[in-house]
PDB file of C-alpha atoms in Angstrom:
ATOM      1  CA  MET A  10       0.000   0.000   0.000  1.00 88.00           C
ATOM      2  CA  GLN A  11       1.378   3.391  -0.978  1.00 89.00           C
ATOM      3  CA  ASP A  12      -0.455   5.547   1.515  1.00 94.00           C
ATOM      4  CA  LEU A  13      -2.697   5.439   4.568  1.00 96.00           C
ATOM      5  CA  SER A  14      -5.922   6.128   2.673  1.00 95.00           C
ATOM      6  CA  LEU A  15      -5.424   2.842   0.787  1.00 96.00           C
ATOM      7  CA  HIS A  16      -4.893   0.988   4.087  1.00 96.00           C
ATOM      8  CA  ILE A  17      -8.159   2.495   5.346  1.00 96.00           C
ATOM      9  CA  LEU A  18     -10.021   1.351   2.229  1.00 96.00           C
ATOM     10  CA  ASP A  19      -8.637  -2.146   2.689  1.00 94.00           C
ATOM     11  CA  ILE A  20      -9.500  -2.421   6.393  1.00 94.00           C
ATOM     12  CA  VAL A  21     -13.022  -1.076   5.819  1.00 95.00           C
ATOM     13  CA  GLU A  22     -13.502  -3.645   3.034  1.00 92.00           C
ATOM     14  CA  ASN A  23     -12.820  -6.229   5.775  1.00 89.00           C
ATOM     15  CA  SER A  24     -15.574  -4.638   7.887  1.00 92.00           C
ATOM     16  CA  ILE A  25     -18.019  -4.884   5.006  1.00 92.00           C
ATOM     17  CA  THR A  26     -17.093  -8.504   4.348  1.00 88.00           C
ATOM     18  CA  ALA A  27     -17.798  -9.087   8.055  1.00 89.00           C
ATOM     19  CA  GLY A  28     -21.342  -7.865   7.488  1.00 91.00           C
ATOM     20  CA  ALA A  29     -20.992  -4.369   8.967  1.00 94.00           C
ATOM     21  CA  LYS A  30     -23.866  -1.943   8.412  1.00 94.00           C
ATOM     22  CA  HIS A  31     -22.273   0.944  10.265  1.00 96.00           C
ATOM     23  CA  VAL A  32     -18.614   1.899   9.965  1.00 97.00           C
ATOM     24  CA  GLU A  33     -16.848   4.772  11.677  1.00 97.00           C
ATOM     25  CA  ILE A  34     -13.529   6.098  10.472  1.00 96.00           C
ATOM     26  CA  ALA A  35     -11.691   8.583  12.676  1.00 97.00           C
ATOM     27  CA  ILE A  36      -8.398  10.258  11.838  1.00 96.00           C
ATOM     28  CA  THR A  37      -6.709  12.365  14.487  1.00 96.00           C
ATOM     29  CA  GLU A  38      -3.627  14.422  13.790  1.00 94.00           C
ATOM     30  CA  ASP A  39      -2.073  15.694  16.992  1.00 94.00           C
ATOM     31  CA  LEU A  40       0.982  17.748  16.141  1.00 92.00           C
ATOM     32  CA  GLU A  41       1.786  18.580  19.773  1.00 93.00           C
ATOM     33  CA  LYS A  42       2.025  14.921  20.679  1.00 95.00           C
ATOM     34  CA  ASP A  43       3.574  14.197  17.284  1.00 96.00           C
ATOM     35  CA  SER A  44       1.039  11.479  16.609  1.00 96.00           C
ATOM     36  CA  LEU A  45      -1.382  10.465  13.926  1.00 96.00           C
ATOM     37  CA  SER A  46      -4.026   7.891  14.682  1.00 97.00           C
ATOM     38  CA  ILE A  47      -6.526   6.051  12.548  1.00 97.00           C
ATOM     39  CA  GLU A  48      -9.468   4.287  14.133  1.00 97.00           C
ATOM     40  CA  ILE A  49     -11.925   2.078  12.294  1.00 97.00           C
ATOM     41  CA  MET A  50     -14.961   0.797  14.178  1.00 97.00           C
ATOM     42  CA  ASP A  51     -17.569  -1.516  12.726  1.00 96.00           C
ATOM     43  CA  ASP A  52     -20.614  -3.479  13.824  1.00 95.00           C
ATOM     44  CA  GLY A  53     -19.652  -6.572  11.839  1.00 92.00           C
ATOM     45  CA  LYS A  54     -19.535 -10.135  13.091  1.00 91.00           C
ATOM     46  CA  GLY A  55     -16.344  -9.613  15.092  1.00 91.00           C
ATOM     47  CA  MET A  56     -13.626 -12.126  15.979  1.00 88.00           C
ATOM     48  CA  ASP A  57     -12.973 -14.245  19.038  1.00 88.00           C
ATOM     49  CA  LYS A  58      -9.882 -13.786  21.226  1.00 87.00           C
ATOM     50  CA  SER A  59      -7.703 -16.397  19.606  1.00 85.00           C
ATOM     51  CA  PHE A  60      -8.463 -14.958  16.180  1.00 83.00           C
ATOM     52  CA  VAL A  61      -7.636 -11.405  17.237  1.00 85.00           C
ATOM     53  CA  LYS A  62      -4.206 -12.621  18.388  1.00 83.00           C
ATOM     54  CA  LYS A  63      -3.246 -14.009  15.023  1.00 81.00           C
ATOM     55  CA  ALA A  64      -5.133 -11.486  12.893  1.00 80.00           C
ATOM     56  CA  THR A  65      -2.034  -9.427  12.123  1.00 80.00           C
ATOM     57  CA  SER A  66       0.007 -12.371  10.958  1.00 80.00           C
ATOM     58  CA  PRO A  67       0.043 -12.688   7.184  1.00 76.00           C
ATOM     59  CA  PHE A  68       0.550 -16.433   7.471  1.00 72.00           C
ATOM     60  CA  VAL A  69      -2.691 -17.266   9.233  1.00 65.00           C
ATOM     61  CA  SER A  70      -4.957 -16.286   6.400  1.00 59.00           C
ATOM     62  CA  THR A  71      -7.630 -18.875   5.922  1.00 51.00           C
ATOM     63  CA  ARG A  72      -9.526 -18.598   2.703  1.00 51.00           C
ATOM     64  CA  THR A  73     -12.884 -19.091   4.371  1.00 54.00           C
ATOM     65  CA  GLU A  74     -12.254 -16.502   7.074  1.00 46.00           C
ATOM     66  CA  ARG A  75     -11.923 -13.267   5.157  1.00 48.00           C
ATOM     67  CA  ARG A  76     -11.448 -11.240   8.322  1.00 47.00           C
ATOM     68  CA  VAL A  77      -7.751 -11.887   8.144  1.00 48.00           C
ATOM     69  CA  GLY A  78      -5.092 -11.878   5.482  1.00 65.00           C
ATOM     70  CA  PHE A  79      -2.538  -9.382   4.290  1.00 80.00           C
ATOM     71  CA  GLY A  80      -4.609  -6.290   4.989  1.00 84.00           C
ATOM     72  CA  LEU A  81      -4.125  -6.011   8.736  1.00 88.00           C
ATOM     73  CA  SER A  82      -0.551  -7.258   8.646  1.00 89.00           C
ATOM     74  CA  LEU A  83       0.378  -4.573   6.121  1.00 92.00           C
ATOM     75  CA  LEU A  84      -1.172  -1.868   8.290  1.00 94.00           C
ATOM     76  CA  ALA A  85       0.592  -3.259  11.392  1.00 93.00           C
ATOM     77  CA  GLN A  86       3.876  -3.145   9.495  1.00 93.00           C
ATOM     78  CA  ALA A  87       3.253   0.435   8.353  1.00 95.00           C
ATOM     79  CA  ALA A  88       2.573   1.462  11.959  1.00 95.00           C
ATOM     80  CA  ARG A  89       5.634  -0.368  13.333  1.00 94.00           C
ATOM     81  CA  MET A  90       7.859   1.182  10.681  1.00 94.00           C
ATOM     82  CA  SER A  91       6.965   4.645  11.914  1.00 95.00           C
ATOM     83  CA  ASN A  92       7.439   4.014  15.626  1.00 96.00           C
ATOM     84  CA  GLY A  93       3.765   3.272  16.150  1.00 96.00           C
ATOM     85  CA  SER A  94       1.513   0.347  16.871  1.00 94.00           C
ATOM     86  CA  LEU A  95      -1.685  -1.408  15.924  1.00 95.00           C
ATOM     87  CA  THR A  96      -4.331  -2.617  18.334  1.00 94.00           C
ATOM     88  CA  ILE A  97      -7.447  -4.622  17.657  1.00 94.00           C
ATOM     89  CA  HIS A  98     -10.435  -4.942  19.942  1.00 93.00           C
ATOM     90  CA  SER A  99     -13.044  -7.403  18.856  1.00 92.00           C
ATOM     91  CA  GLU A 100     -15.728  -9.648  20.214  1.00 91.00           C
ATOM     92  CA  PRO A 101     -17.913 -12.085  18.348  1.00 92.00           C
ATOM     93  CA  TYR A 102     -21.176 -10.398  17.257  1.00 91.00           C
ATOM     94  CA  ARG A 103     -20.068  -7.070  18.725  1.00 91.00           C
ATOM     95  CA  GLY A 104     -17.955  -5.673  15.968  1.00 93.00           C
ATOM     96  CA  THR A 105     -14.314  -4.784  15.640  1.00 94.00           C
ATOM     97  CA  LYS A 106     -12.235  -1.737  16.431  1.00 95.00           C
ATOM     98  CA  VAL A 107      -8.870  -1.330  14.768  1.00 95.00           C
ATOM     99  CA  LYS A 108      -6.570   1.458  15.885  1.00 96.00           C
ATOM    100  CA  ALA A 109      -3.292   2.326  14.223  1.00 96.00           C
ATOM    101  CA  VAL A 110      -0.995   4.939  15.737  1.00 97.00           C
ATOM    102  CA  PHE A 111       1.944   6.512  13.917  1.00 97.00           C
ATOM    103  CA  GLN A 112       4.676   8.942  14.893  1.00 97.00           C
ATOM    104  CA  TYR A 113       3.576  11.930  12.842  1.00 96.00           C
ATOM    105  CA  SER A 114       7.030  13.237  11.924  1.00 96.00           C
ATOM    106  CA  HIS A 115       8.669   9.836  11.393  1.00 95.00           C
ATOM    107  CA  ILE A 116      10.466   9.660   8.047  1.00 95.00           C
ATOM    108  CA  ASP A 117       8.885   6.285   7.286  1.00 95.00           C
ATOM    109  CA  ARG A 118       5.362   7.389   8.109  1.00 95.00           C
ATOM    110  CA  GLN A 119       3.300   6.968   4.961  1.00 95.00           C
ATOM    111  CA  PRO A 120       1.398  10.034   3.756  1.00 94.00           C
ATOM    112  CA  LEU A 121      -2.345  10.170   4.326  1.00 92.00           C
ATOM    113  CA  GLY A 122      -3.083  10.065   0.609  1.00 92.00           C
ATOM    114  CA  ASN A 123      -6.408  10.734  -1.015  1.00 90.00           C
ATOM    115  CA  ILE A 124      -9.042  10.134   1.671  1.00 90.00           C
ATOM    116  CA  GLY A 125     -11.723  11.631  -0.588  1.00 88.00           C
ATOM    117  CA  ASP A 126     -11.272   8.874  -3.180  1.00 90.00           C
ATOM    118  CA  THR A 127     -11.379   6.226  -0.453  1.00 93.00           C
ATOM    119  CA  LEU A 128     -14.668   7.578   0.939  1.00 91.00           C
ATOM    120  CA  LEU A 129     -16.119   7.990  -2.550  1.00 89.00           C
ATOM    121  CA  THR A 130     -15.282   4.364  -3.381  1.00 91.00           C
ATOM    122  CA  LEU A 131     -16.739   3.102  -0.101  1.00 92.00           C
ATOM    123  CA  ILE A 132     -19.951   5.151  -0.175  1.00 88.00           C
ATOM    124  CA  VAL A 133     -20.751   4.502  -3.829  1.00 86.00           C
ATOM    125  CA  GLY A 134     -19.711   0.850  -3.730  1.00 88.00           C
ATOM    126  CA  ASN A 135     -21.712   0.068  -0.575  1.00 88.00           C
ATOM    127  CA  PRO A 136     -24.981   2.019  -0.608  1.00 81.00           C
ATOM    128  CA  HIS A 137     -26.463  -0.075   2.207  1.00 84.00           C
ATOM    129  CA  VAL A 138     -23.680   0.668   4.668  1.00 90.00           C
ATOM    130  CA  GLU A 139     -23.640   3.823   6.748  1.00 91.00           C
ATOM    131  CA  PHE A 140     -20.290   5.566   6.990  1.00 93.00           C
ATOM    132  CA  VAL A 141     -19.269   8.149   9.553  1.00 94.00           C
ATOM    133  CA  TYR A 142     -16.010   9.950   8.924  1.00 93.00           C
ATOM    134  CA  ARG A 143     -14.270  12.271  11.361  1.00 93.00           C
ATOM    135  CA  HIS A 144     -11.007  14.005  10.651  1.00 92.00           C
ATOM    136  CA  GLN A 145      -9.400  16.123  13.327  1.00 92.00           C
ATOM    137  CA  ARG A 146      -6.270  18.209  12.989  1.00 90.00           C
ATOM    138  CA  GLY A 147      -5.563  20.264  16.081  1.00 86.00           C
ATOM    139  CA  VAL A 148      -8.705  22.286  16.703  1.00 86.00           C
ATOM    140  CA  ARG A 149     -10.034  21.899  13.185  1.00 87.00           C
ATOM    141  CA  GLU A 150     -12.498  19.162  12.419  1.00 88.00           C
ATOM    142  CA  PHE A 151     -14.232  17.770   9.361  1.00 87.00           C
ATOM    143  CA  ASN A 152     -17.241  15.476   9.683  1.00 87.00           C
ATOM    144  CA  LEU A 153     -19.136  13.498   7.134  1.00 86.00           C
ATOM    145  CA  CYS A 154     -21.988  11.083   7.631  1.00 86.00           C
ATOM    146  CA  SER A 155     -23.354   9.160   4.694  1.00 83.00           C
ATOM    147  CA  ARG A 156     -26.774   9.263   6.381  1.00 77.00           C
ATOM    148  CA  ASP A 157     -26.921  13.003   5.748  1.00 74.00           C
ATOM    149  CA  LEU A 158     -26.494  12.228   2.084  1.00 71.00           C
ATOM    150  CA  ARG A 159     -29.231   9.617   2.137  1.00 61.00           C
ATOM    151  CA  VAL A 160     -31.530  11.247  -0.388  1.00 55.00           C
ATOM    152  CA  ARG A 161     -28.666  11.487  -2.796  1.00 56.00           C
ATOM    153  CA  LEU A 162     -27.441   8.048  -1.836  1.00 56.00           C
ATOM    154  CA  GLU A 163     -30.664   6.527  -3.031  1.00 58.00           C
ATOM    155  CA  ASP A 164     -29.705   7.925  -6.393  1.00 57.00           C
ATOM    156  CA  LEU A 165     -26.343   6.302  -5.998  1.00 57.00           C
ATOM    157  CA  LEU A 166     -27.809   2.796  -5.884  1.00 58.00           C
ATOM    158  CA  VAL A 167     -28.117   3.234  -9.580  1.00 57.00           C
ATOM    159  CA  VAL A 168     -25.417   5.840  -9.800  1.00 63.00           C
ATOM    160  CA  SER A 169     -26.813   9.129 -10.917  1.00 69.00           C
ATOM    161  CA  PRO A 170     -24.352  11.619 -12.326  1.00 72.00           C
ATOM    162  CA  GLN A 171     -25.902  14.402 -10.208  1.00 72.00           C
ATOM    163  CA  GLY A 172     -25.667  12.399  -6.973  1.00 71.00           C
ATOM    164  CA  LEU A 173     -22.057  11.667  -7.738  1.00 75.00           C
ATOM    165  CA  ARG A 174     -21.263  15.293  -8.412  1.00 77.00           C
ATOM    166  CA  SER A 175     -22.702  16.495  -5.124  1.00 75.00           C
ATOM    167  CA  LEU A 176     -20.916  13.767  -3.169  1.00 77.00           C
ATOM    168  CA  ARG A 177     -17.612  14.740  -4.757  1.00 79.00           C
ATOM    169  CA  GLU A 178     -18.183  18.395  -3.981  1.00 78.00           C
ATOM    170  CA  LYS A 179     -18.820  17.533  -0.341  1.00 75.00           C
ATOM    171  CA  LEU A 180     -15.682  15.390  -0.119  1.00 76.00           C
ATOM    172  CA  LYS A 181     -13.550  18.166  -1.575  1.00 75.00           C
ATOM    173  CA  GLN A 182     -14.216  20.258   1.515  1.00 71.00           C
ATOM    174  CA  ASP A 183     -12.040  18.059   3.724  1.00 65.00           C
ATOM    175  CA  PHE A 184      -8.717  19.697   4.486  1.00 56.00           C
ATOM    176  CA  HIS A 185      -5.686  18.098   2.973  1.00 50.00           C
TER     177      HIS A 185
ATOM    178  CA  MET B  29     -50.607  14.099   9.584  1.00 60.00           C
ATOM    179  CA  PRO B  30     -49.825  16.231   6.548  1.00 70.00           C
ATOM    180  CA  LYS B  31     -51.834  15.551   3.435  1.00 75.00           C
ATOM    181  CA  LEU B  32     -50.229  13.351   0.852  1.00 77.00           C
ATOM    182  CA  THR B  33     -50.212  15.136  -2.462  1.00 79.00           C
ATOM    183  CA  LEU B  34     -50.194  13.605  -5.918  1.00 81.00           C
ATOM    184  CA  ASP B  35     -46.632  14.806  -6.252  1.00 81.00           C
ATOM    185  CA  ASP B  36     -45.616  12.914  -3.105  1.00 80.00           C
ATOM    186  CA  LEU B  37     -47.132   9.749  -4.490  1.00 80.00           C
ATOM    187  CA  ARG B  38     -45.245  10.185  -7.734  1.00 79.00           C
ATOM    188  CA  LYS B  39     -42.015  10.554  -5.805  1.00 78.00           C
ATOM    189  CA  ILE B  40     -42.720   7.378  -3.853  1.00 77.00           C
ATOM    190  CA  GLN B  41     -43.513   5.542  -7.059  1.00 76.00           C
ATOM    191  CA  GLU B  42     -40.294   6.694  -8.689  1.00 74.00           C
ATOM    192  CA  LYS B  43     -38.306   5.734  -5.602  1.00 69.00           C
ATOM    193  CA  SER B  44     -39.707   2.220  -5.385  1.00 71.00           C
ATOM    194  CA  ARG B  45     -39.243   1.753  -9.114  1.00 68.00           C
ATOM    195  CA  ARG B  46     -35.544   2.518  -8.702  1.00 61.00           C
ATOM    196  CA  MET B  47     -35.250   0.172  -5.740  1.00 58.00           C
ATOM    197  CA  THR B  48     -36.943  -2.685  -7.605  1.00 60.00           C
ATOM    198  CA  MET B  49     -34.793  -2.055 -10.616  1.00 58.00           C
ATOM    199  CA  LEU B  50     -31.704  -2.421  -8.503  1.00 51.00           C
ATOM    200  CA  ARG B  51     -32.918  -5.516  -6.665  1.00 50.00           C
ATOM    201  CA  GLU B  52     -33.677  -7.202  -9.917  1.00 54.00           C
ATOM    202  CA  GLY B  53     -30.399  -5.965 -11.309  1.00 51.00           C
ATOM    203  CA  ALA B  54     -32.229  -4.390 -14.207  1.00 53.00           C
ATOM    204  CA  GLY B  55     -29.842  -1.503 -14.660  1.00 64.00           C
ATOM    205  CA  LYS B  56     -28.447  -1.225 -18.140  1.00 80.00           C
ATOM    206  CA  ALA B  57     -24.989  -2.264 -17.021  1.00 88.00           C
ATOM    207  CA  LYS B  58     -23.258  -3.427 -13.899  1.00 88.00           C
ATOM    208  CA  ILE B  59     -19.592  -2.760 -13.245  1.00 92.00           C
ATOM    209  CA  THR B  60     -17.835  -4.599 -10.419  1.00 93.00           C
ATOM    210  CA  VAL B  61     -14.395  -3.379  -9.390  1.00 95.00           C
ATOM    211  CA  HIS B  62     -12.417  -6.010  -7.482  1.00 94.00           C
ATOM    212  CA  MET B  63     -11.409  -4.369  -4.212  1.00 93.00           C
ATOM    213  CA  GLY B  64      -9.466  -7.026  -2.287  1.00 90.00           C
ATOM    214  CA  THR B  65      -6.110  -6.243  -0.665  1.00 91.00           C
ATOM    215  CA  CYS B  66      -4.345  -7.275  -3.869  1.00 91.00           C
ATOM    216  CA  GLY B  67      -6.648  -5.119  -5.990  1.00 94.00           C
ATOM    217  CA  ILE B  68      -6.265  -2.065  -3.775  1.00 95.00           C
ATOM    218  CA  ALA B  69      -2.482  -2.418  -3.702  1.00 94.00           C
ATOM    219  CA  ALA B  70      -2.448  -2.643  -7.509  1.00 95.00           C
ATOM    220  CA  GLY B  71      -4.539   0.508  -7.995  1.00 95.00           C
ATOM    221  CA  ALA B  72      -8.200  -0.604  -7.943  1.00 96.00           C
ATOM    222  CA  ARG B  73      -9.331   2.634  -6.313  1.00 96.00           C
ATOM    223  CA  ASP B  74      -8.093   4.671  -9.279  1.00 96.00           C
ATOM    224  CA  ILE B  75     -10.049   2.350 -11.577  1.00 96.00           C
ATOM    225  CA  MET B  76     -13.193   2.973  -9.519  1.00 95.00           C
ATOM    226  CA  VAL B  77     -12.626   6.727  -9.608  1.00 93.00           C
ATOM    227  CA  ALA B  78     -12.077   6.610 -13.392  1.00 95.00           C
ATOM    228  CA  PHE B  79     -15.391   4.761 -13.907  1.00 94.00           C
ATOM    229  CA  LEU B  80     -17.224   7.210 -11.625  1.00 91.00           C
ATOM    230  CA  ASP B  81     -15.684  10.119 -13.475  1.00 91.00           C
ATOM    231  CA  GLU B  82     -16.909   8.670 -16.781  1.00 92.00           C
ATOM    232  CA  ILE B  83     -20.432   8.193 -15.377  1.00 89.00           C
ATOM    233  CA  GLU B  84     -20.408  11.823 -14.338  1.00 86.00           C
ATOM    234  CA  LYS B  85     -18.926  13.156 -17.570  1.00 88.00           C
ATOM    235  CA  LYS B  86     -21.039  11.112 -19.976  1.00 88.00           C
ATOM    236  CA  ASP B  87     -24.131  11.635 -17.791  1.00 84.00           C
ATOM    237  CA  ALA B  88     -24.698   7.852 -17.867  1.00 84.00           C
ATOM    238  CA  LYS B  89     -27.847   6.706 -16.115  1.00 76.00           C
ATOM    239  CA  ASP B  90     -28.777   3.201 -14.988  1.00 81.00           C
ATOM    240  CA  VAL B  91     -25.200   2.051 -14.493  1.00 86.00           C
ATOM    241  CA  ILE B  92     -24.720   0.077 -11.296  1.00 85.00           C
ATOM    242  CA  ILE B  93     -21.223   0.236  -9.900  1.00 88.00           C
ATOM    243  CA  THR B  94     -20.144  -1.926  -7.020  1.00 89.00           C
ATOM    244  CA  THR B  95     -17.082  -3.516  -5.446  1.00 91.00           C
ATOM    245  CA  SER B  96     -16.136  -7.098  -4.634  1.00 89.00           C
ATOM    246  CA  GLY B  97     -13.297  -8.974  -2.997  1.00 86.00           C
ATOM    247  CA  CYS B  98     -10.338 -10.875  -4.394  1.00 83.00           C
ATOM    248  CA  ALA B  99     -11.179 -13.102  -7.355  1.00 80.00           C
ATOM    249  CA  GLY B 100      -8.104 -15.283  -6.870  1.00 81.00           C
ATOM    250  CA  LEU B 101      -6.144 -13.842  -9.756  1.00 87.00           C
ATOM    251  CA  CYS B 102      -4.055 -11.374  -7.792  1.00 87.00           C
ATOM    252  CA  SER B 103      -1.268 -11.074 -10.366  1.00 90.00           C
ATOM    253  CA  ARG B 104      -3.692  -9.714 -12.961  1.00 93.00           C
ATOM    254  CA  GLU B 105      -5.148  -6.972 -10.743  1.00 93.00           C
ATOM    255  CA  PRO B 106      -6.605  -4.375 -11.028  1.00 96.00           C
ATOM    256  CA  MET B 107      -9.618  -6.196 -12.412  1.00 95.00           C
ATOM    257  CA  ALA B 108     -13.192  -5.255 -13.190  1.00 95.00           C
ATOM    258  CA  THR B 109     -16.194  -7.189 -14.426  1.00 94.00           C
ATOM    259  CA  VAL B 110     -18.672  -5.618 -16.835  1.00 93.00           C
ATOM    260  CA  GLU B 111     -22.105  -7.128 -17.199  1.00 90.00           C
ATOM    261  CA  LEU B 112     -24.681  -5.832 -19.655  1.00 88.00           C
ATOM    262  CA  ALA B 113     -28.303  -6.804 -19.108  1.00 80.00           C
ATOM    263  CA  GLY B 114     -28.896 -10.260 -20.558  1.00 77.00           C
ATOM    264  CA  GLN B 115     -25.275 -10.852 -21.568  1.00 83.00           C
ATOM    265  CA  ALA B 116     -22.447 -12.920 -20.122  1.00 84.00           C
ATOM    266  CA  PRO B 117     -20.111 -11.002 -17.778  1.00 89.00           C
ATOM    267  CA  VAL B 118     -16.710 -10.011 -19.117  1.00 92.00           C
ATOM    268  CA  LYS B 119     -13.656  -9.859 -16.846  1.00 93.00           C
ATOM    269  CA  TYR B 120     -11.057  -7.254 -17.632  1.00 95.00           C
ATOM    270  CA  VAL B 121      -7.520  -7.592 -16.255  1.00 95.00           C
ATOM    271  CA  ASP B 122      -4.325  -5.520 -15.806  1.00 96.00           C
ATOM    272  CA  LEU B 123      -6.349  -2.313 -15.862  1.00 96.00           C
ATOM    273  CA  THR B 124      -5.217   1.287 -15.865  1.00 97.00           C
ATOM    274  CA  PRO B 125      -7.537   4.306 -15.550  1.00 97.00           C
ATOM    275  CA  GLU B 126      -7.112   4.903 -19.315  1.00 97.00           C
ATOM    276  CA  LYS B 127      -8.151   1.311 -20.129  1.00 97.00           C
ATOM    277  CA  ALA B 128     -11.127   1.702 -17.785  1.00 97.00           C
ATOM    278  CA  ARG B 129     -12.252   4.791 -19.693  1.00 97.00           C
ATOM    279  CA  THR B 130     -12.007   2.946 -23.015  1.00 97.00           C
ATOM    280  CA  ILE B 131     -13.995   0.030 -21.586  1.00 96.00           C
ATOM    281  CA  PHE B 132     -16.640   2.425 -20.312  1.00 96.00           C
ATOM    282  CA  THR B 133     -17.075   4.160 -23.653  1.00 95.00           C
ATOM    283  CA  ASP B 134     -16.916   1.054 -25.843  1.00 95.00           C
ATOM    284  CA  HIS B 135     -18.436  -1.725 -23.751  1.00 94.00           C
ATOM    285  CA  VAL B 136     -20.692  -0.100 -21.148  1.00 93.00           C
ATOM    286  CA  LEU B 137     -22.092   2.606 -23.402  1.00 92.00           C
ATOM    287  CA  LYS B 138     -21.847   1.063 -26.891  1.00 91.00           C
ATOM    288  CA  GLY B 139     -22.023  -2.640 -26.051  1.00 90.00           C
ATOM    289  CA  LYS B 140     -18.782  -3.487 -27.850  1.00 92.00           C
ATOM    290  CA  ILE B 141     -16.503  -5.772 -25.808  1.00 93.00           C
ATOM    291  CA  VAL B 142     -12.893  -4.550 -25.645  1.00 94.00           C
ATOM    292  CA  MET B 143     -11.204  -7.833 -26.594  1.00 92.00           C
ATOM    293  CA  GLU B 144      -7.625  -6.699 -25.970  1.00 92.00           C
ATOM    294  CA  TYR B 145      -8.205  -6.053 -22.271  1.00 94.00           C
ATOM    295  CA  ALA B 146     -10.499  -9.016 -21.574  1.00 93.00           C
ATOM    296  CA  LEU B 147      -9.225 -12.094 -19.737  1.00 90.00           C
ATOM    297  CA  ALA B 148     -11.173 -14.646 -21.735  1.00 75.00           C
ATOM    298  CA  LEU B 149     -14.483 -14.844 -23.487  1.00 67.00           C
ATOM    299  CA  GLY B 150     -17.155 -17.493 -23.402  1.00 59.00           C
ATOM    300  CA  SER B 151     -17.655 -20.139 -20.801  1.00 57.00           C
ATOM    301  CA  GLU B 152     -15.687 -23.333 -20.320  1.00 60.00           C
ATOM    302  CA  ARG B 153     -17.081 -26.662 -21.444  1.00 61.00           C
ATOM    303  CA  THR B 154     -16.856 -29.876 -19.516  1.00 61.00           C
ATOM    304  CA  PHE B 155     -16.727 -32.347 -22.386  1.00 59.00           C
TER     305      PHE B 155
END
């Protein structure tokens, strides 16, 4: 993965495969603490304790259990490379929370990349899933909830050019 | 309770028509972009964005666009499947945004399969 926005897309695809109907993505940039964190919370089918333990290993991928594979291990590696860490909290039937923390100024910290394209892909590709996105940088904050776009999202089931245009306009307002 | 006007009813009718159309997959075309880890790492998101951009530019209606997981052919990613109503699906491999735009114009809009970018055509036989 070339940047963090691609990691986010990949991890959220896991959530959707796990049957999530509500996914929250939170990015926090704290320059004073020199940290950048990415949290992804879903209400999917979750994992049991023993699965959580091996979820970040690329070698435990079982083809029937799509919750694991290279996705999480790549994100864990990206976090480790930049003096950070990855934690997973999950319980069967209660969803999963993945949190990746990075040292903001670390030379190996991947750039955030194009979050707008990631959200566009997720929202258009999964009209039945509700996405909440929160991006905080210092005191500034950008929020987006796909529920607020619901009227337009109905258009997006069969993608309407107008619905697409307004979604793109909205996404452009994020700061990066 | 506010009165339901004729206009409201029309809106409801239009809405349910769209929903049924989608359920029955009766859109003119369906594009599936493979969005597994391998696909994403190979550039699947840019393929998605290129298709969406084409939909917007060409003002294409009734095109369903969705994502799926890994199809087991990771080395040929990014991949996309195009399905026109009543026709066999076509899998396209080794995509770039430019190829995606060509596929959109030729296959999705004009119904002409782009042979050069397709993986294989027709279905296998067992005898």
